Amino acid sequence: MLVYLTKRILYTIPIVLGVSLVCFLLVHLAPGDPLVSVLPPDASEDLKQQLLVIYGFDRPYWEQFLRWVGRALQGDLGYSIASGRSVTTEVLRAVGNTLILASVATVIGFFFGLLFGFVGGYFRDSWIDKTASALAVVGVSVPHYWLGMVLVIIFSSQLNWLPPTGAGPGASSDWQPDWAHIRHLILPAVTMSVIPMGIIARTIRALVADILSQDFVQALRAKGMGELGVFLHIVKNAAPTALAVMGLQLGYLLGGSILIETVFAWPGTGFLLNAAIFQRDLPLLQGTILVLALFFVLLNLIVDLVQSLLDPRIQRS
Amino acid sequence: MALARSTAEIAALPPVIDKSEGYWASVWRRLRRDKVAIIAGLVVLALILMAIFAPYIAPADPLSGRITRRLRPIGTEGFPLGTDELGRDMLSRLIHGARMSLLMGVTPVIIAFGLGSTIGIVAGYLGGWFNTIAMRTIDIFYAFPSVLLAVALSGALGAGLTNALVSLSVVFIPPIARVAEAVTTQVRNRDYVEAARASGAPGFTIVRVHVLGNVLGPIFVYATSLISVSMILASGLSFLGLGVRPPEPEWGLMLNTLRTVIYSQPWVAALPGLMIFITSISFNLLSDGLRSAMDVKQ
């Protein structure tokens, strides 16, 4: 057990380093001058040189990378070129908002995904399975940014029930679970939940069908166990995979929220990313991507560890 | 009873070998019985034909509009699907949009299929240090959520068709390489590969004859399942302003520019997204059908 834990955690270190290197290189991949967004077009060569020195862009790449990683380890991701504020502060505030959205969406998606998956796998090839599977295919195939637009058209522009954009009063600083905020959360969260719903439903359906066809289920039934008892055995067998998929989906939603946040003007990391890209604010872009990718790596680690605790067979493979 | 047959009777029986069909013939036979997959396949075919023959099918020029006839509703005389925010015919723009949208959605998967399976097969077949280096590098890219990686890359490279295609290809290489590596490692340890090696077949021949023949099928099915995601992501990049530029008719970009009119012409504004949805779900259902017809386990 301990060996597996240690190995898995040690394995994360090169991944984290690699991820940081990719984030760092992104800036140097970018065509043009990294200072292009702060410099006025008629800036003198002198001013340009000074700024290059201030931002450290005059050093060799490897040195810039080491300095950047060193500062990042201390929680300092530099300063946004556009706003001059600390990237860490901006990203953490945005992460909070995205986390609210992504967690609610994961919970909704997990609930319906499990429901459709279990029902489909249990009553395989019945009409109820076909309906559940159809909903799951729709979930994985729908362009979610379009679904968001359609929901806004129906519930905001036609019925006028829910607000189309924003996160509610003072959302970026003090989000509270009151109606003023929750009514802003409903449409984006439902839109976002469709992806994990489809993926979880499809995974669980295949898994439940697979478990049902195994010998031990037949043995349980032959022993005279009731349907509820058999069901609990199936839940127990499906749980590690279900949890793993859910954890990964939360990570995907956190990192992939940009399209939905753009549709709903939700003040999270996706919105920040959008701003960073179009203002060519490279430190902000670099910092946001790094934080989101590290979140994803961390979630992967947690998922693997929890899964191996629940299912000791994994450690051996 | 068969034992009771005389030699002459057995000789008179039709040779068994004629009855057995090839692998692809059996796949096709199973696929043909799958109604959903066939319908999805026909929709995909129709979309491809629509893209190829767009200039002949479209009733109007997708780029020319008149401001006096902007934002007509669906069902207007002469404009069956209405007009957009610049008075251009929506039907013609949706038909022409199939060209760029399909190109942007399918090309990255083709590129990633080529590069990803090459990396995966070589890594899986060679094993050893090459496998370690290749697969650990792949793991690093795999550590990014796909949407984030696509947006980050095309954001850093700058908007444009080529950059979007490059970014999306980079996103799909790691998953394909992983699948390719996994199936190749499995095949490599099979007895027939061992037998070929023992009989002195050169490495290249083994890969070409024994490995490729057995791994390309599963990798191909997996790659087809990515087309749907790629369509959504590619149009998503255009939707964000990171893909093709106006006035090019492309579904994601059209959805973006029509976002401003969802209060005046909501259903016209939703049409490009519907096209993305139809395309993406058809590719998904076709890929599902293909997978069960080829009996490939994920």
XYZ file of C-alpha atoms in Angstrom:
615
model
C 0.000 0.000 0.000
C 2.617 2.469 1.158
C 4.838 1.553 -1.779
C 2.004 2.260 -4.211
C 1.180 5.581 -2.521
C 4.795 6.734 -2.593
C 5.267 5.647 -6.203
C 2.099 7.397 -7.331
C 3.022 10.634 -5.541
C 6.615 10.581 -6.833
C 5.320 9.995 -10.347
C 3.408 13.279 -10.074
C 6.585 15.344 -9.700
C 7.909 14.993 -13.291
C 4.358 15.593 -14.564
C 4.118 18.823 -12.589
C 7.504 19.938 -13.900
C 6.513 19.058 -17.467
C 3.222 20.897 -17.136
C 5.040 23.989 -15.841
C 7.470 23.802 -18.754
C 4.594 23.651 -21.264
C 2.900 26.641 -19.591
C 6.177 28.550 -19.658
C 6.865 27.713 -23.297
C 3.383 28.882 -24.298
C 4.527 32.443 -23.790
C 7.548 31.968 -25.995
C 5.453 30.188 -28.596
C 3.401 33.348 -28.862
C 4.394 35.365 -31.916
C 5.484 38.951 -31.446
C 6.868 40.826 -28.523
C 5.669 39.776 -25.052
C 5.368 43.465 -24.167
C 3.223 44.360 -27.144
C 0.115 44.975 -25.033
C 1.742 47.439 -22.593
C 3.946 49.367 -24.961
C 2.516 52.263 -26.883
C 3.272 51.840 -30.600
C 5.623 54.816 -30.574
C 7.596 53.678 -27.487
C 11.291 54.448 -27.556
C 13.856 51.655 -27.720
C 15.106 52.777 -24.286
C 11.735 52.316 -22.595
C 11.346 48.949 -24.254
C 14.724 47.775 -22.949
C 13.864 48.981 -19.449
C 10.581 47.088 -19.422
C 12.244 43.965 -20.804
C 14.633 44.093 -17.837
C 11.812 44.760 -15.328
C 9.785 41.769 -16.541
C 12.941 39.665 -16.846
C 12.419 38.991 -20.559
C 16.092 39.851 -21.283
C 17.424 36.750 -19.482
C 18.083 33.416 -21.229
C 15.060 31.081 -21.397
C 16.325 28.497 -18.918
C 16.998 31.222 -16.361
C 13.567 32.759 -16.899
C 12.006 29.303 -16.460
C 13.862 28.561 -13.233
C 13.042 31.979 -11.802
C 9.411 31.592 -12.803
C 9.139 28.128 -11.208
C 10.973 29.333 -8.124
C 8.588 32.235 -7.666
C 5.568 30.067 -8.499
C 6.589 27.700 -5.701
C 6.300 30.667 -3.342
C 2.867 31.478 -4.714
C 4.024 34.376 -6.883
C 2.927 34.134 -10.499
C 4.017 37.621 -11.470
C 1.897 40.605 -12.400
C -0.773 40.988 -15.027
C 0.521 43.170 -17.843
C -2.899 44.663 -18.526
C -4.109 45.437 -14.985
C -0.823 45.440 -13.042
C -2.439 43.311 -10.321
C -0.921 40.116 -8.923
C -1.749 37.130 -11.116
C -2.112 34.873 -8.069
C -4.818 37.090 -6.558
C -6.731 37.341 -9.826
C -6.560 33.615 -10.530
C -7.547 32.525 -7.026
C -10.596 34.791 -7.030
C -11.660 33.429 -10.406
C -10.968 29.825 -9.387
C -13.435 30.234 -6.524
C -16.224 31.221 -8.908
C -15.436 28.460 -11.391
C -15.244 25.942 -8.559
C -18.782 26.853 -7.448
C -20.091 26.419 -10.976
C -18.147 23.238 -11.718
C -18.987 21.505 -8.433
C -22.723 22.169 -8.747
C -22.589 20.995 -12.373
C -20.668 17.847 -11.370
C -23.212 17.002 -8.676
C -26.164 17.447 -11.072
C -24.362 15.548 -13.832
C -23.302 12.783 -11.454
C -26.837 12.301 -10.143
C -28.501 12.031 -13.533
C -25.563 10.176 -15.062
C -25.716 7.511 -12.350
C -29.489 7.297 -12.647
C -29.450 6.858 -16.433
C -26.412 4.583 -16.318
C -27.781 2.227 -13.680
C -31.256 2.102 -15.180
C -29.819 1.522 -18.656
C -27.354 -1.144 -17.567
C -29.913 -2.910 -15.386
C -32.744 -3.034 -17.893
C -30.504 -3.524 -20.891
C -32.123 -3.142 -24.329
C -35.535 -2.249 -22.866
C -37.216 0.985 -23.960
C -36.102 2.620 -20.719
C -32.468 1.750 -21.531
C -32.878 3.135 -25.035
C -34.282 6.417 -23.694
C -31.524 6.735 -21.103
C -28.841 5.910 -23.679
C -30.295 8.398 -26.144
C -30.163 11.132 -23.494
C -26.572 10.167 -22.747
C -25.566 10.403 -26.428
C -27.225 13.803 -26.636
C -25.256 14.800 -23.529
C -21.884 13.932 -25.042
C -22.721 15.280 -28.522
C -24.351 18.619 -27.822
C -22.142 21.694 -28.232
C -22.632 22.971 -24.695
C -22.072 26.629 -25.612
C -25.029 26.313 -27.983
C -27.140 24.544 -25.359
C -26.395 27.471 -23.041
C -27.592 29.903 -25.706
C -30.781 27.890 -26.251
C -31.485 27.822 -22.520
C -30.970 31.596 -22.362
C -33.357 31.994 -25.308
C -36.023 29.874 -23.591
C -35.689 30.834 -19.931
C -34.441 34.416 -20.182
C -35.524 35.935 -23.459
C -38.854 34.102 -23.944
C -40.102 33.172 -20.454
C -38.131 35.787 -18.530
C -37.703 33.482 -15.542
C -33.954 33.519 -15.015
C -31.180 36.071 -15.612
C -29.174 35.430 -18.814
C -25.693 36.417 -17.624
C -23.528 37.250 -14.634
C -23.111 35.588 -11.261
C -25.296 37.853 -9.150
C -24.517 40.848 -6.922
C -20.836 41.201 -6.017
C -20.193 37.680 -7.229
C -16.459 37.809 -7.650
C -15.851 38.723 -4.023
C -18.707 37.450 -1.855
C -20.743 34.619 -3.279
C -23.475 33.348 -0.981
C -25.977 30.555 -1.394
C -28.992 32.893 -1.421
C -31.671 33.148 -4.126
C -30.123 36.244 -5.738
C -27.012 34.219 -6.491
C -28.568 30.809 -7.041
C -30.888 32.055 -9.774
C -27.813 33.203 -11.677
C -26.210 29.812 -11.144
C -29.050 27.611 -12.479
C -28.641 28.052 -16.246
C -24.835 27.825 -16.450
C -24.721 24.891 -14.003
C -27.403 22.935 -15.865
C -25.662 23.627 -19.183
C -22.340 22.488 -17.803
C -23.795 19.351 -16.165
C -24.824 17.877 -19.518
C -21.287 16.761 -20.418
C -20.515 14.771 -17.233
C -24.086 13.433 -17.297
C -23.547 11.870 -20.715
C -20.081 10.536 -19.980
C -20.988 9.090 -16.569
C -24.193 7.518 -17.933
C -22.333 5.823 -20.783
C -19.506 4.594 -18.545
C -21.820 3.306 -15.813
C -24.175 1.593 -18.262
C -21.340 -0.413 -19.793
C -19.911 -1.129 -16.351
C -23.206 -2.315 -14.816
C -23.932 -4.513 -17.830
C -20.443 -5.985 -17.503
C -20.802 -6.636 -13.770
C -24.238 -8.208 -14.263
C -22.777 -10.723 -16.704
C -20.121 -11.893 -14.223
C -20.327 -15.234 -12.480
C -20.559 -13.877 -8.953
C -23.887 -12.190 -9.704
C -25.303 -15.525 -10.832
C -23.884 -17.127 -7.694
C -25.552 -14.493 -5.512
C -28.875 -15.077 -7.220
C -28.464 -18.850 -7.010
C -27.823 -18.432 -3.292
C -31.266 -16.875 -3.104
C -30.251 -13.286 -2.524
C -32.984 -10.731 -3.160
C -32.761 -8.243 -6.023
C -31.954 -5.412 -3.585
C -28.997 -7.341 -2.201
C -27.711 -8.019 -5.711
C -28.139 -4.354 -6.557
C -26.037 -3.334 -3.548
C -23.289 -5.682 -4.700
C -23.334 -4.043 -8.095
C -23.180 -0.574 -6.575
C -20.200 -1.656 -4.513
C -18.432 -2.959 -7.619
C -19.218 0.092 -9.703
C -18.350 2.692 -7.050
C -14.575 3.011 -7.609
C -14.972 3.615 -11.333
C -17.925 5.961 -10.824
C -15.940 8.048 -8.342
C -12.919 8.120 -10.628
C -14.959 9.334 -13.574
C -16.623 11.963 -11.417
C -13.297 13.270 -10.133
C -11.878 13.534 -13.633
C -15.031 15.220 -14.889
C -14.742 17.876 -12.179
C -11.217 18.508 -13.428
C -12.339 18.710 -17.057
C -15.115 21.142 -16.135
C -12.741 23.340 -14.129
C -10.319 23.517 -17.026
C -12.897 23.600 -19.788
C -15.280 26.200 -18.428
C -14.155 28.906 -20.851
C -16.932 28.393 -23.413
C -19.752 28.317 -20.874
C -18.318 31.224 -18.904
C -18.143 33.219 -22.115
C -21.802 32.510 -22.919
C -22.992 33.400 -19.407
C -20.390 36.074 -18.572
C -19.551 34.051 -15.455
C -16.589 35.714 -13.687
C -14.419 32.591 -13.386
C -11.145 31.291 -14.789
C -12.556 30.883 -18.294
C -13.528 34.519 -18.371
C -10.059 35.446 -17.117
C -8.462 33.260 -19.779
C -10.564 34.911 -22.446
C -9.471 38.358 -21.266
C -5.827 37.259 -21.049
C -5.878 35.900 -24.608
C -7.473 38.901 -26.237
C -5.450 41.485 -24.319
C -2.333 39.384 -24.977
C -1.672 39.441 -21.242
C 0.909 36.643 -21.223
C 1.750 36.424 -17.486
C -1.958 36.172 -16.712
C -2.464 33.547 -19.446
C 0.521 31.548 -18.224
C -0.554 31.736 -14.577
C -4.184 30.815 -15.193
C -3.297 27.806 -17.339
C -0.704 26.643 -14.805
C -3.143 26.813 -11.885
C -5.897 25.001 -13.825
C -3.534 22.295 -15.094
C -2.090 21.746 -11.618
C -5.623 21.425 -10.235
C -6.230 18.737 -12.835
C -3.012 16.882 -11.968
C -3.909 17.054 -8.267
C -7.431 15.759 -8.914
C -5.976 12.895 -10.959
C -3.695 12.029 -8.065
C -6.535 12.126 -5.518
C -8.762 10.029 -7.777
C -6.052 7.375 -8.218
C -5.358 7.238 -4.498
C -9.027 7.016 -3.497
C -9.642 4.418 -6.174
C -6.750 2.274 -4.997
C -8.028 2.486 -1.427
C -11.476 1.337 -2.531
C -10.220 -1.348 -4.879
C -6.925 -2.932 -3.776
C -6.659 -4.861 -7.061
C -5.500 -1.649 -8.764
C -2.322 -1.467 -6.688
C -1.158 -4.776 -8.015
C -1.523 -3.914 -11.686
C -23.589 -38.749 -38.406
C -20.926 -36.851 -40.237
C -18.666 -39.769 -39.559
C -20.941 -41.998 -41.522
C -20.381 -39.956 -44.663
C -18.330 -41.531 -47.361
C -15.282 -39.812 -48.794
C -17.178 -39.129 -51.973
C -19.938 -37.393 -50.061
C -17.476 -35.205 -48.209
C -15.715 -34.297 -51.435
C -19.058 -33.301 -52.903
C -19.691 -30.804 -50.080
C -19.009 -27.174 -50.945
C -15.585 -26.159 -49.714
C -15.831 -24.513 -46.292
C -13.425 -21.777 -47.236
C -15.933 -20.205 -49.628
C -18.399 -19.676 -46.836
C -16.135 -17.757 -44.506
C -16.107 -14.063 -45.169
C -13.343 -11.535 -44.671
C -13.076 -9.478 -41.522
C -14.286 -6.271 -43.151
C -17.161 -8.044 -44.854
C -18.350 -9.306 -41.484
C -18.007 -5.834 -39.986
C -20.089 -4.430 -42.822
C -22.712 -7.170 -42.399
C -23.113 -6.333 -38.698
C -23.043 -2.586 -39.313
C -25.742 -2.891 -41.974
C -28.142 -4.384 -39.446
C -27.622 -1.460 -37.050
C -30.361 0.965 -38.111
C -29.173 3.846 -35.948
C -25.627 3.624 -37.297
C -26.872 3.481 -40.891
C -29.053 6.557 -40.467
C -26.177 8.389 -38.762
C -23.892 7.337 -41.597
C -26.334 8.642 -44.182
C -26.548 11.985 -42.355
C -22.739 12.223 -42.319
C -22.667 11.392 -46.025
C -25.325 14.034 -46.737
C -23.323 16.631 -44.780
C -20.165 15.784 -46.717
C -22.011 16.036 -50.047
C -23.531 19.320 -48.887
C -20.047 20.643 -48.145
C -18.628 19.511 -51.505
C -21.495 20.821 -53.628
C -22.262 23.902 -51.505
C -21.994 26.426 -54.381
C -24.482 24.417 -56.471
C -27.005 23.784 -53.689
C -27.012 27.127 -51.906
C -29.748 29.426 -53.263
C -27.788 32.640 -52.628
C -24.293 34.015 -52.127
C -23.319 33.358 -48.475
C -21.227 36.521 -48.295
C -23.476 39.148 -49.819
C -26.111 40.733 -47.655
C -28.182 43.857 -47.656
C -28.734 45.788 -44.453
C -32.336 46.555 -45.485
C -33.300 42.913 -45.185
C -31.412 42.011 -42.016
C -32.770 39.641 -39.337
C -35.737 38.241 -41.215
C -37.449 35.401 -39.312
C -37.504 31.750 -40.378
C -40.009 31.154 -43.175
C -39.607 34.529 -44.902
C -40.391 34.496 -48.650
C -37.094 33.856 -50.464
C -35.202 33.267 -47.200
C -36.556 29.963 -45.811
C -34.260 30.097 -42.785
C -34.264 33.883 -42.402
C -31.346 36.274 -42.687
C -28.485 37.083 -40.311
C -27.383 40.318 -38.658
C -25.956 41.606 -41.959
C -28.890 40.505 -44.107
C -27.174 37.427 -45.551
C -29.229 34.348 -46.433
C -29.018 31.923 -43.489
C -29.743 28.793 -45.532
C -26.869 29.531 -47.911
C -24.546 30.363 -45.034
C -25.410 27.154 -43.195
C -24.782 25.097 -46.362
C -21.456 26.811 -47.046
C -20.601 26.603 -43.322
C -20.432 22.807 -43.617
C -17.206 23.195 -45.623
C -15.152 25.010 -43.019
C -16.782 23.334 -40.015
C -16.234 19.789 -41.294
C -12.699 20.671 -42.385
C -11.903 22.120 -38.957
C -13.493 19.210 -37.109
C -12.176 16.268 -39.116
C -8.650 17.391 -40.122
C -7.208 17.459 -36.564
C -8.403 13.900 -35.945
C -6.832 12.706 -39.216
C -3.518 14.397 -38.367
C -3.635 13.090 -34.800
C -4.508 9.601 -36.059
C -1.413 9.632 -38.285
C 1.028 11.054 -35.759
C -0.516 9.589 -32.600
C -0.697 6.043 -33.889
C 2.851 6.268 -35.267
C 4.170 7.376 -31.875
C 2.062 4.827 -30.014
C 2.839 1.864 -32.275
C 6.572 2.567 -32.360
C 6.656 3.093 -28.584
C 4.580 -0.022 -27.970
C 6.607 -2.186 -30.342
C 10.071 -1.013 -29.296
C 9.334 -0.744 -25.581
C 12.323 0.129 -23.396
C 13.666 3.635 -23.016
C 12.018 4.957 -26.171
C 8.639 3.894 -24.813
C 9.373 5.553 -21.466
C 10.431 8.863 -22.991
C 7.620 8.983 -25.543
C 4.843 7.982 -23.176
C 5.969 10.215 -20.295
C 6.024 13.175 -22.702
C 2.539 12.203 -23.865
C 1.456 12.047 -20.205
C 2.427 15.690 -19.749
C 0.068 16.801 -22.505
C -2.521 14.383 -21.219
C -2.339 16.230 -17.883
C -4.156 19.202 -19.417
C -7.942 19.142 -19.771
C -8.567 19.048 -23.547
C -10.538 22.291 -23.822
C -7.922 24.134 -21.770
C -5.055 22.848 -23.920
C -6.836 23.745 -27.155
C -7.732 27.243 -25.959
C -4.311 27.860 -24.398
C -2.419 26.790 -27.527
C -4.546 28.646 -30.026
C -4.703 31.610 -27.661
C -0.919 31.753 -27.497
C -0.437 31.117 -31.233
C -3.093 33.655 -32.162
C -6.421 33.351 -33.971
C -6.584 31.735 -37.401
C -7.428 28.512 -39.203
C -3.934 26.977 -39.272
C -3.277 27.713 -35.607
C -6.625 26.241 -34.618
C -5.885 23.073 -36.611
C -2.425 22.773 -35.047
C -3.800 23.252 -31.524
C -6.571 20.695 -31.988
C -4.166 18.151 -33.486
C -1.890 18.538 -30.457
C -4.911 17.956 -28.221
C -5.841 14.663 -29.908
C -2.368 13.145 -30.365
C -1.908 12.094 -26.685
C -5.161 10.096 -26.312
C -4.640 8.332 -29.664
C -0.982 7.599 -28.889
C -2.001 6.108 -25.541
C -4.575 3.797 -27.095
C -2.117 2.841 -29.868
C 0.617 2.085 -27.360
C -1.708 -0.034 -25.209
C -3.002 -2.210 -28.069
C 0.458 -2.567 -29.632
C 1.972 -3.709 -26.340
C -0.770 -6.340 -26.134
C -0.259 -7.553 -29.696
C 3.525 -7.561 -29.365
C 3.353 -10.268 -26.736
C 1.059 -12.534 -28.747
C 2.357 -15.890 -29.888
C 2.142 -15.166 -33.620
C 4.463 -12.184 -33.273
C 6.813 -14.310 -31.238
C 6.615 -16.986 -33.961
C 7.356 -14.462 -36.704
C 10.346 -13.182 -34.782
C 11.593 -16.692 -34.138
C 11.318 -17.496 -37.846
C 13.655 -14.600 -38.529
C 11.260 -12.013 -39.975
C 12.808 -8.526 -39.904
C 11.298 -6.003 -37.459
C 9.789 -3.895 -40.210
C 7.955 -6.867 -41.708
C 6.600 -7.908 -38.321
C 5.262 -4.405 -37.718
C 3.774 -4.160 -41.206
C 2.174 -7.590 -41.369
C 1.418 -8.706 -37.837
C 1.204 -5.540 -35.766
C -0.441 -2.991 -38.077
C -3.095 -5.434 -39.251
C -4.195 -6.039 -35.691
C -3.883 -2.621 -34.091
C -5.118 -0.193 -36.747
C -8.752 -1.306 -36.383
C -9.094 -0.496 -32.675
C -7.122 2.764 -33.047
C -9.290 3.776 -36.007
C -12.515 3.168 -34.068
C -11.169 5.173 -31.161
C -10.177 8.014 -33.511
C -13.666 8.128 -35.052
C -15.122 8.592 -31.576
C -13.002 11.755 -31.266
C -14.469 13.428 -34.369
C -17.569 14.483 -32.451
C -15.483 16.103 -29.698
C -13.271 17.694 -32.329
C -16.276 19.205 -34.145
C -17.540 20.741 -30.899
C -14.083 22.012 -29.916
C -13.232 23.377 -33.360
C -16.470 25.320 -33.612
C -15.951 26.311 -29.997
C -12.618 27.915 -30.903
C -14.326 29.877 -33.683
C -17.092 30.747 -31.237
C -14.457 32.268 -28.946
C -12.935 34.165 -31.859
C -9.887 31.903 -32.060
C -10.733 30.040 -35.243
C -11.628 31.320 -38.693
C -12.300 35.011 -39.160
C -15.414 36.794 -40.405
C -17.023 36.901 -42.931
C -16.159 33.220 -43.554
C -19.303 31.125 -43.025
C -18.418 28.693 -40.225
C -21.017 27.413 -37.761
C -19.148 28.300 -34.556
C -18.295 31.778 -35.798
C -21.870 32.324 -37.013
C -23.130 31.338 -33.567
C -20.770 33.892 -32.059
C -21.838 36.816 -34.247
C -25.533 35.917 -33.908
C -25.255 35.864 -30.114
C -26.035 39.570 -30.076
C -29.459 39.053 -31.670
C -30.889 36.332 -29.433
C -33.482 38.812 -28.216
C -34.707 39.855 -31.652
C -34.353 36.652 -33.723
C -33.660 33.868 -31.191
C -34.412 30.868 -33.436
C -32.362 32.139 -36.370
C -29.486 32.672 -33.924
C -29.740 29.063 -32.705
C -29.544 27.459 -36.184
C -25.732 27.183 -36.589
C -25.496 25.401 -33.231
C -28.166 22.954 -34.356
C -25.984 22.093 -37.364
C -22.975 21.466 -35.086
C -25.177 19.294 -32.879
C -26.538 17.219 -35.791
C -23.029 16.682 -37.172
C -21.537 15.796 -33.819
C -24.286 13.356 -32.794
C -24.192 11.636 -36.202
C -20.446 11.064 -35.968
C -20.920 9.769 -32.414
C -23.657 7.289 -33.338
C -21.731 6.118 -36.401
C -18.638 5.569 -34.275
C -20.702 3.653 -31.656
C -22.101 1.427 -34.408
C -18.663 0.868 -35.883
C -17.290 -0.082 -32.498
C -19.909 -2.732 -31.802
C -19.690 -4.007 -35.382
C -15.929 -4.424 -35.024
C -16.397 -5.763 -31.502
C -13.713 -3.490 -30.133
C -13.704 -3.143 -26.388
C -12.817 0.256 -24.993
